[in-house]
Every structure is written in structure tokens, then in C-alpha cells.
């Protein structure tokens, strides 16, 4: 079962692949990662394997490289809050420029492409006149959640962020986040907490002020959910009235082309490293 899949299981699968495939194996976290990166990989020289967790990616690549002597295995994981913690990966492990692929895509022109399909031009223009550039508004709305995750990690609070209903604390017309209400929502689905809500809300605000770029503290899942909320209620066209998170994520993946990907640090670092090792990875057009 996927839930019980270990890094050794993945390494064993790669070993079995070697009887028929001698090229590069790219290990990624999940299905959506595979869908995106498969657009850009060399189809003849690269196979993508889904590890189902960040830890499995790291451990399986390390095991293949160090214990099994397979130098043609590389991995890509989401950065998540590692960037805020100051934790960095080194080849053959690579990470997204932003916290994950969704936030990486939304920081590209793919966001404009998707808005051309789903946003009402006049409504979006009015929104941006009042609330600033859309990508900035999304980042301001989504960053408090990731800031709270970071605080939870640092304080050992073990807060649960699963299945958050963003409509309960984000104004869908202004994309303003009610931080105390957000803290209350997270507390409501977590174990009893010893820290007062207002104290934690103040710490979230303080952390957000210290950021050079709000996108440094944005989970793509939150950003996509907030954008879908705004499309349904504020500036969406007729075809966005019932748009859901998964549909919007899929539209971003379709819009995110090789030209956008080539502008990322992920592409540059991985392409240079694999090139130095004579490994196929990305398609060159």
C-alpha cells in the first residue's frame, strides 16, 4: 500500500527497473509533481517515480546514490518551510524555487494565462485598482497560514492545517485575511493549545512584517484555494462560477510551459549539475 511505502521499497523498484532502463530516474513527491515535470523531461532518457512523501524522496535517492552505487538517480522536492528554517538541499536532491510547484507556477506568467481564461477582465481590473496586483494580493492572503505553520514548528505546537476552509477567514472580495479568525480555525481542528490565540496572532503579524517577499511564506495549496474563492465570488468569468481547487491547479499546470520553467533556479541548478554528470534530465528545444 502507498501509506506503507518505504524509501527502501522505492530503491528496490529502481533497482528492478535497471534490467530494462539505464537512464536517469527522477524521484518526486506526488502525482501532480509527476504531471508537471513530465512535460519537461527527456522522454527517452528519463523515468519519473512517485515516492509519495518528501522524506521518501530524500531517503530513496540517498540510498541509491550511496549504498547501491546508482549515480543516475535524482530527486525533486517541495521547499515547503525549509526556506524559512534555512535548510537547503544539495545535488542530487533539488527543490522548488518557491514552497511548492503551485506557488512556483503562480509566480510566473502562467497565472496571467489562466486569468485570461477564467477572470472577467473588467472585474479583475477593478480589483487590482483597489487592492493591487493580483499575485501580491494572493501572497498577502495566503502567507499568514504558512507563517502560522512556521510558528507551530518552532514552538512544537503540532497544529493541524488539513482541509482548512479558507472562506472562513479570507474575504473573497478583498482577499484580506482575518488573522485571529485564521488562528481560531486552526486551533479548532488541533489538539488543545497552551498559547493564547491573540499571542500567536501577534506573532504571525510580526513574522509577516519581517519577510522580504510574502511569497516566501506561501503554500501553493492555500494560494490556489484563495484564488478559486476569489474567482467564484469576486472577479471570475461565467466559466469560473463553480471552479474548484483541483481544476484550477490543473489549469496552471497546462499553462506552465517550458519557457516559464527555464527561468527557474530549479531548472538552472539541476540542468547544470546533470550536464556535468552527463545525465539526461530536461528536454532541450
XYZ file of C-alpha atoms in Angstrom, residues 22-255:
234
model
C 19.627 2.545 -17.886
C 18.772 6.253 -17.981
C 18.023 8.873 -15.335
C 15.394 8.193 -12.688
C 13.717 11.302 -11.314
C 12.040 10.739 -7.929
C 9.286 13.208 -6.987
C 6.854 13.579 -4.111
C 3.421 13.190 -5.675
C 1.194 12.687 -8.688
C 0.836 16.385 -9.510
C 4.625 16.813 -9.409
C 4.935 13.970 -11.882
C 2.308 15.533 -14.154
C 4.175 18.836 -14.245
C 7.759 17.621 -14.586
C 6.837 15.003 -17.184
C 6.113 17.927 -19.545
C 9.776 18.910 -19.445
C 11.750 15.681 -19.087
C 13.587 13.880 -21.856
C 11.085 11.143 -22.714
C 13.715 8.679 -23.926
C 16.310 9.155 -21.218
C 14.239 9.826 -18.070
C 11.704 7.905 -15.997
C 9.737 9.562 -13.198
C 8.966 7.680 -9.987
C 6.480 8.911 -7.368
C 7.690 8.485 -3.769
C 4.525 9.790 -2.035
C 6.429 11.900 0.510
C 9.331 14.313 0.759
C 11.166 12.053 3.198
C 10.843 9.103 0.827
C 12.349 11.161 -1.982
C 15.327 12.169 0.125
C 15.972 8.744 1.624
C 15.494 6.738 -1.567
C 17.779 8.980 -3.635
C 20.422 8.880 -0.905
C 20.193 5.098 -0.640
C 20.505 4.622 -4.400
C 23.430 7.001 -4.684
C 25.448 5.968 -1.614
C 24.556 2.377 -0.780
C 23.625 0.941 -4.158
C 26.056 2.855 -6.331
C 23.375 4.116 -8.728
C 24.548 7.560 -9.780
C 21.678 8.128 -12.194
C 19.001 8.809 -9.568
C 17.994 12.378 -8.714
C 15.117 13.842 -6.727
C 12.993 16.981 -6.584
C 11.001 18.011 -3.524
C 8.939 20.999 -2.485
C 10.822 23.576 -0.464
C 7.912 23.973 1.996
C 9.037 25.809 5.154
C 12.637 24.639 4.708
C 13.381 28.026 3.173
C 12.148 29.808 6.298
C 14.135 27.466 8.522
C 17.272 27.945 6.436
C 17.544 24.296 5.422
C 18.931 23.763 1.922
C 19.280 20.703 -0.289
C 22.270 19.779 -2.398
C 22.514 17.645 -5.560
C 21.382 15.065 -6.446
C 18.426 16.488 -4.484
C 16.822 19.646 -5.827
C 13.953 21.830 -4.604
C 11.347 24.185 -5.995
C 12.131 27.906 -6.127
C 9.076 28.678 -4.038
C 7.466 26.481 -1.388
C 5.957 24.072 -3.940
C 5.051 23.715 -7.587
C 1.741 25.575 -7.250
C 3.348 28.683 -5.767
C 6.182 28.418 -8.309
C 3.644 28.391 -11.141
C 1.634 31.248 -9.678
C 4.748 33.417 -9.559
C 5.116 33.008 -13.320
C 3.229 34.335 -16.316
C 1.144 31.148 -16.175
C -1.064 32.998 -13.679
C -1.821 35.636 -16.338
C -2.579 32.898 -18.868
C -5.065 31.247 -16.508
C -6.688 34.584 -15.662
C -7.181 35.193 -19.381
C -9.327 32.060 -19.369
C -11.202 32.377 -16.078
C -11.261 36.031 -14.968
C -13.633 38.753 -16.122
C -11.201 41.431 -17.431
C -13.146 44.417 -16.118
C -13.796 42.894 -12.709
C -10.151 41.881 -12.356
C -9.005 45.345 -13.405
C -11.292 46.928 -10.784
C -9.983 44.520 -8.155
C -6.354 45.371 -8.909
C -7.086 49.114 -8.874
C -8.416 48.744 -5.323
C -6.191 46.005 -3.911
C -3.018 45.961 -6.003
C -1.532 43.379 -8.329
C -3.304 40.025 -8.148
C -0.193 37.964 -7.342
C 0.644 40.341 -4.476
C -2.902 40.137 -3.122
C -2.820 36.331 -3.232
C 0.501 36.277 -1.386
C -0.761 38.635 1.331
C -3.851 36.493 1.815
C -2.080 33.129 1.856
C 1.140 33.934 3.738
C -0.437 34.071 7.239
C -1.202 30.331 7.051
C 2.398 29.380 6.281
C 3.639 31.836 8.919
C 1.462 30.044 11.457
C 2.869 26.704 10.282
C 6.392 28.011 10.884
C 5.467 29.235 14.375
C 3.836 25.878 15.103
C 7.022 24.103 14.009
C 9.291 26.344 16.074
C 7.166 26.078 19.220
C 6.337 22.393 18.839
C 2.615 23.189 18.804
C 1.733 20.395 16.364
C -1.122 22.368 14.832
C -3.250 20.722 12.140
C -3.679 22.529 8.819
C -5.533 19.777 6.997
C -8.631 20.690 4.977
C -8.750 24.343 6.020
C -11.839 26.205 4.805
C -10.268 29.461 3.627
C -13.662 31.095 3.179
C -13.984 31.206 6.965
C -11.134 33.681 7.376
C -10.393 35.179 3.920
C -12.631 37.889 2.445
C -13.298 36.620 -1.077
C -13.886 40.141 -2.445
C -10.816 41.885 -0.994
C -8.506 38.893 -0.319
C -7.862 40.167 3.181
C -7.125 37.520 5.806
C -8.546 37.834 9.317
C -5.527 36.515 11.214
C -7.215 35.982 14.629
C -10.039 34.099 12.919
C -7.486 32.007 10.995
C -5.747 31.094 14.256
C -9.114 30.153 15.761
C -9.927 27.922 12.779
C -6.595 26.097 13.050
C -6.941 25.774 16.831
C -10.444 24.343 16.399
C -9.089 21.359 14.457
C -5.943 20.867 16.543
C -5.216 19.488 19.980
C -5.633 21.802 22.983
C -3.039 24.582 22.869
C -1.239 26.292 25.740
C -0.577 29.548 23.863
C -3.313 32.225 23.799
C -4.736 32.826 20.336
C -4.040 36.558 20.437
C -0.386 35.960 21.300
C 0.020 33.647 18.322
C -1.874 36.046 16.024
C 0.517 38.830 17.057
C 3.483 36.577 16.296
C 2.067 35.837 12.838
C 1.774 39.575 12.135
C 5.304 40.184 13.390
C 6.725 37.448 11.202
C 4.900 38.711 8.104
C 6.381 42.178 8.613
C 9.877 40.685 8.659
C 9.531 38.968 5.265
C 11.319 40.435 2.274
C 8.817 38.722 -0.028
C 5.402 37.417 1.135
C 5.706 34.573 -1.393
C 8.480 33.144 0.814
C 5.692 32.145 3.191
C 3.021 30.869 0.820
C 1.825 27.298 0.425
C 0.575 26.699 -3.080
C -2.458 24.840 -1.763
C -3.576 27.930 0.162
C -2.860 30.238 -2.770
C -4.867 28.098 -5.192
C -7.802 27.798 -2.776
C -7.852 31.551 -2.190
C -7.671 32.327 -5.910
C -10.510 29.873 -6.615
C -12.540 31.549 -3.872
C -11.998 34.959 -5.475
C -12.821 33.690 -8.954
C -16.107 32.241 -7.735
C -17.142 35.348 -5.805
C -15.251 38.443 -6.959
C -13.764 38.614 -10.445
C -14.371 35.329 -12.217
C -15.958 34.990 -15.621
C -19.039 32.850 -16.247
C -16.911 29.690 -16.594
C -15.375 30.166 -13.136
C -18.615 30.254 -11.165
C -18.093 26.751 -9.820
C -14.344 26.329 -10.279
C -12.641 24.076 -7.732
C -9.102 23.896 -6.446
C -8.122 20.802 -8.425
C -9.431 22.237 -11.670
C -7.534 25.481 -11.105
C -4.316 23.618 -10.277
C -4.703 21.619 -13.464
C -5.180 24.795 -15.485
C -1.967 26.216 -14.023
C -0.044 23.065 -14.964
C -1.371 23.243 -18.516
C -0.447 26.928 -18.797
